[in-house]
Each structure stands twice: as structure tokens, then as C-alpha cells.
Amino acid sequence: MKWNLRMVAAQRDIWKASELQRLLAEAGLAISAGKMSHLWSGRPLTVRLDDLDIICDVLNCTPADLLIPEKSTGRRETTTAETEKQVVGGTPITHQRRQGRSGPPL
């Protein structure tokens, strides 16, 4: 997904992040300068649904205007065997039955 806040704001004649931040504050959404910077630059870390509602109300738009789908990045489906091989921080754990041990009780 691509975040399209800056373009939607420009269509409403809002050209500065500080101006949008002030309008959002008037609507009851206080956003820190750091979070506003991320929203404005197109790289938000997170956007709460409640915040998205207020942003849409202020800009008179819908979430579909702000979130633009992008083409697939070429991800492919992984098989179960490939998924089992993917281990964070080391080698995969394999379960092997040792000789001379009984199985768990049934």
C-alpha cells in the first residue's frame, strides 16, 4: 500500500504539514511533530483506525483516497518445507526420535 496523504491534502489546498497538524488538532487529534513528519513524508509507522477516521473527516476523503494499492512486489507462495527452514537467528530445529526411548503416553 502507498500512503497518499500529501496528494490528498494538496487537492484540498493544504500545502504544509503544520497546517494539516493544526486542522487535525482542531478536530481533536493531537499528533506529535515526529508522527506528523512520518505521515506527511509518506512513510507512516502506524496509523490507528480512529486517527484515520479523523484525518478523513478533516480532508473530506475516504481511506481509499489515502491508501493506494501497489502492484505485487513479486512475492511468491512458500511451501511448508521452505517455511520450516526459515528460522530467525540460527539453524532449524529438527525432531528426531532417539533409540531406546519410548514414545509419549497416549
PDB file of N, CA and C in Angstrom, residues 37-78:
ATOM      1  N   SER A  37       5.527  14.167  10.754  1.00  0.00           N
ATOM      2  CA  SER A  37       6.567  14.091   9.733  1.00  0.00           C
ATOM      3  C   SER A  37       6.479  12.779   8.958  1.00  0.00           C
ATOM      4  N   HIS A  38       6.264  11.685   9.675  1.00  0.00           N
ATOM      5  CA  HIS A  38       6.133  10.377   9.016  1.00  0.00           C
ATOM      6  C   HIS A  38       4.882  10.322   8.149  1.00  0.00           C
ATOM      7  N   LEU A  39       3.766  10.851   8.663  1.00  0.00           N
ATOM      8  CA  LEU A  39       2.539  10.861   7.880  1.00  0.00           C
ATOM      9  C   LEU A  39       2.708  11.688   6.605  1.00  0.00           C
ATOM     10  N   TRP A  40       3.321  12.854   6.750  1.00  0.00           N
ATOM     11  CA  TRP A  40       3.465  13.780   5.633  1.00  0.00           C
ATOM     12  C   TRP A  40       4.457  13.262   4.584  1.00  0.00           C
ATOM     13  N   SER A  41       5.509  12.593   5.035  1.00  0.00           N
ATOM     14  CA  SER A  41       6.542  12.121   4.108  1.00  0.00           C
ATOM     15  C   SER A  41       6.121  10.867   3.348  1.00  0.00           C
ATOM     16  N   GLY A  42       5.012  10.260   3.743  1.00  0.00           N
ATOM     17  CA  GLY A  42       4.544   9.070   3.035  1.00  0.00           C
ATOM     18  C   GLY A  42       5.062   7.780   3.612  1.00  0.00           C
ATOM     19  N   ARG A  43       5.665   7.840   4.810  1.00  0.00           N
ATOM     20  CA  ARG A  43       6.205   6.631   5.449  1.00  0.00           C
ATOM     21  C   ARG A  43       5.696   6.496   6.887  1.00  0.00           C
ATOM     22  N   PRO A  44       4.373   6.447   7.089  1.00  0.00           N
ATOM     23  CA  PRO A  44       3.886   6.329   8.465  1.00  0.00           C
ATOM     24  C   PRO A  44       4.251   4.978   9.065  1.00  0.00           C
ATOM     25  N   LEU A  45       4.656   5.010  10.326  1.00  0.00           N
ATOM     26  CA  LEU A  45       4.971   3.754  11.010  1.00  0.00           C
ATOM     27  C   LEU A  45       3.687   3.008  11.327  1.00  0.00           C
ATOM     28  N   THR A  46       2.716   3.726  11.865  1.00  0.00           N
ATOM     29  CA  THR A  46       1.406   3.165  12.157  1.00  0.00           C
ATOM     30  C   THR A  46       0.362   4.258  11.991  1.00  0.00           C
ATOM     31  N   VAL A  47      -0.852   3.844  11.705  1.00  0.00           N
ATOM     32  CA  VAL A  47      -1.981   4.768  11.670  1.00  0.00           C
ATOM     33  C   VAL A  47      -3.151   4.035  12.313  1.00  0.00           C
ATOM     34  N   ARG A  48      -3.592   4.553  13.453  1.00  0.00           N
ATOM     35  CA  ARG A  48      -4.739   3.945  14.128  1.00  0.00           C
ATOM     36  C   ARG A  48      -6.003   4.224  13.322  1.00  0.00           C
ATOM     37  N   LEU A  49      -6.955   3.320  13.376  1.00  0.00           N
ATOM     38  CA  LEU A  49      -8.196   3.493  12.628  1.00  0.00           C
ATOM     39  C   LEU A  49      -8.964   4.720  13.098  1.00  0.00           C
ATOM     40  N   ASP A  50      -8.946   4.988  14.403  1.00  0.00           N
ATOM     41  CA  ASP A  50      -9.608   6.187  14.925  1.00  0.00           C
ATOM     42  C   ASP A  50      -8.971   7.441  14.341  1.00  0.00           C
ATOM     43  N   ASP A  51      -7.638   7.443  14.256  1.00  0.00           N
ATOM     44  CA  ASP A  51      -6.916   8.585  13.679  1.00  0.00           C
ATOM     45  C   ASP A  51      -7.236   8.719  12.193  1.00  0.00           C
ATOM     46  N   LEU A  52      -7.320   7.590  11.500  1.00  0.00           N
ATOM     47  CA  LEU A  52      -7.635   7.600  10.077  1.00  0.00           C
ATOM     48  C   LEU A  52      -9.013   8.216   9.839  1.00  0.00           C
ATOM     49  N   ASP A  53      -9.971   7.909  10.715  1.00  0.00           N
ATOM     50  CA  ASP A  53     -11.305   8.498  10.598  1.00  0.00           C
ATOM     51  C   ASP A  53     -11.255  10.017  10.700  1.00  0.00           C
ATOM     52  N   ILE A  54     -10.492  10.527  11.652  1.00  0.00           N
ATOM     53  CA  ILE A  54     -10.395  11.976  11.851  1.00  0.00           C
ATOM     54  C   ILE A  54      -9.673  12.626  10.669  1.00  0.00           C
ATOM     55  N   ILE A  55      -8.600  11.992  10.196  1.00  0.00           N
ATOM     56  CA  ILE A  55      -7.880  12.524   9.036  1.00  0.00           C
ATOM     57  C   ILE A  55      -8.821  12.607   7.839  1.00  0.00           C
ATOM     58  N   CYS A  56      -9.612  11.562   7.629  1.00  0.00           N
ATOM     59  CA  CYS A  56     -10.562  11.552   6.517  1.00  0.00           C
ATOM     60  C   CYS A  56     -11.633  12.624   6.689  1.00  0.00           C
ATOM     61  N   ASP A  57     -12.109  12.836   7.914  1.00  0.00           N
ATOM     62  CA  ASP A  57     -13.102  13.882   8.161  1.00  0.00           C
ATOM     63  C   ASP A  57     -12.531  15.263   7.851  1.00  0.00           C
ATOM     64  N   VAL A  58     -11.305  15.517   8.301  1.00  0.00           N
ATOM     65  CA  VAL A  58     -10.678  16.826   8.085  1.00  0.00           C
ATOM     66  C   VAL A  58     -10.439  17.072   6.597  1.00  0.00           C
ATOM     67  N   LEU A  59     -10.001  16.038   5.884  1.00  0.00           N
ATOM     68  CA  LEU A  59      -9.686  16.191   4.465  1.00  0.00           C
ATOM     69  C   LEU A  59     -10.885  15.922   3.554  1.00  0.00           C
ATOM     70  N   ASN A  60     -12.010  15.530   4.158  1.00  0.00           N
ATOM     71  CA  ASN A  60     -13.217  15.225   3.400  1.00  0.00           C
ATOM     72  C   ASN A  60     -12.912  14.180   2.311  1.00  0.00           C
ATOM     73  N   CYS A  61     -12.341  13.064   2.757  1.00  0.00           N
ATOM     74  CA  CYS A  61     -11.979  11.988   1.835  1.00  0.00           C
ATOM     75  C   CYS A  61     -12.320  10.648   2.465  1.00  0.00           C
ATOM     76  N   THR A  62     -11.989   9.580   1.781  1.00  0.00           N
ATOM     77  CA  THR A  62     -12.194   8.233   2.301  1.00  0.00           C
ATOM     78  C   THR A  62     -10.827   7.567   2.509  1.00  0.00           C
ATOM     79  N   PRO A  63     -10.756   6.494   3.282  1.00  0.00           N
ATOM     80  CA  PRO A  63      -9.486   5.773   3.418  1.00  0.00           C
ATOM     81  C   PRO A  63      -8.944   5.298   2.066  1.00  0.00           C
ATOM     82  N   ALA A  64      -9.835   5.004   1.129  1.00  0.00           N
ATOM     83  CA  ALA A  64      -9.393   4.561  -0.200  1.00  0.00           C
ATOM     84  C   ALA A  64      -8.636   5.666  -0.927  1.00  0.00           C
ATOM     85  N   ASP A  65      -8.924   6.932  -0.594  1.00  0.00           N
ATOM     86  CA  ASP A  65      -8.182   8.040  -1.201  1.00  0.00           C
ATOM     87  C   ASP A  65      -6.766   8.121  -0.637  1.00  0.00           C
ATOM     88  N   LEU A  66      -6.608   7.722   0.621  1.00  0.00           N
ATOM     89  CA  LEU A  66      -5.313   7.829   1.296  1.00  0.00           C
ATOM     90  C   LEU A  66      -4.436   6.602   1.095  1.00  0.00           C
ATOM     91  N   LEU A  67      -5.041   5.440   0.917  1.00  0.00           N
ATOM     92  CA  LEU A  67      -4.303   4.189   0.783  1.00  0.00           C
ATOM     93  C   LEU A  67      -4.448   3.665  -0.638  1.00  0.00           C
ATOM     94  N   ILE A  68      -3.376   3.754  -1.401  1.00  0.00           N
ATOM     95  CA  ILE A  68      -3.392   3.344  -2.801  1.00  0.00           C
ATOM     96  C   ILE A  68      -2.696   1.986  -2.915  1.00  0.00           C
ATOM     97  N   PRO A  69      -3.390   0.966  -3.460  1.00  0.00           N
ATOM     98  CA  PRO A  69      -2.731  -0.332  -3.618  1.00  0.00           C
ATOM     99  C   PRO A  69      -1.619  -0.254  -4.661  1.00  0.00           C
ATOM    100  N   GLU A  70      -0.550  -0.983  -4.396  1.00  0.00           N
ATOM    101  CA  GLU A  70       0.569  -1.047  -5.333  1.00  0.00           C
ATOM    102  C   GLU A  70       0.604  -2.432  -5.955  1.00  0.00           C
ATOM    103  N   LYS A  71       1.288  -2.514  -7.078  1.00  0.00           N
ATOM    104  CA  LYS A  71       1.443  -3.816  -7.718  1.00  0.00           C
ATOM    105  C   LYS A  71       2.230  -4.743  -6.808  1.00  0.00           C
ATOM    106  N   SER A  72       2.054  -6.010  -7.019  1.00  0.00           N
ATOM    107  CA  SER A  72       2.753  -7.018  -6.238  1.00  0.00           C
ATOM    108  C   SER A  72       4.259  -6.838  -6.355  1.00  0.00           C
ATOM    109  N   THR A  73       4.953  -7.087  -5.251  1.00  0.00           N
ATOM    110  CA  THR A  73       6.407  -6.934  -5.238  1.00  0.00           C
ATOM    111  C   THR A  73       7.104  -8.210  -5.661  1.00  0.00           C
ATOM    112  N   GLY A  74       6.359  -9.136  -6.244  1.00  0.00           N
ATOM    113  CA  GLY A  74       6.988 -10.372  -6.712  1.00  0.00           C
ATOM    114  C   GLY A  74       7.081 -11.427  -5.624  1.00  0.00           C
ATOM    115  N   ARG A  75       6.333 -11.248  -4.562  1.00  0.00           N
ATOM    116  CA  ARG A  75       6.340 -12.274  -3.515  1.00  0.00           C
ATOM    117  C   ARG A  75       5.759 -13.543  -4.086  1.00  0.00           C
ATOM    118  N   ARG A  76       6.289 -14.637  -3.611  1.00  0.00           N
ATOM    119  CA  ARG A  76       5.766 -15.911  -4.062  1.00  0.00           C
ATOM    120  C   ARG A  76       5.332 -16.714  -2.851  1.00  0.00           C
ATOM    121  N   GLU A  77       4.461 -17.650  -3.098  1.00  0.00           N
ATOM    122  CA  GLU A  77       3.995 -18.519  -2.033  1.00  0.00           C
ATOM    123  C   GLU A  77       5.133 -19.438  -1.600  1.00  0.00           C
ATOM    124  N   THR A  78       5.308 -19.599  -0.303  1.00  0.00           N
ATOM    125  CA  THR A  78       6.333 -20.513   0.180  1.00  0.00           C
ATOM    126  C   THR A  78       5.675 -21.832   0.550  1.00  0.00           C
TER     127      THR A  78
END
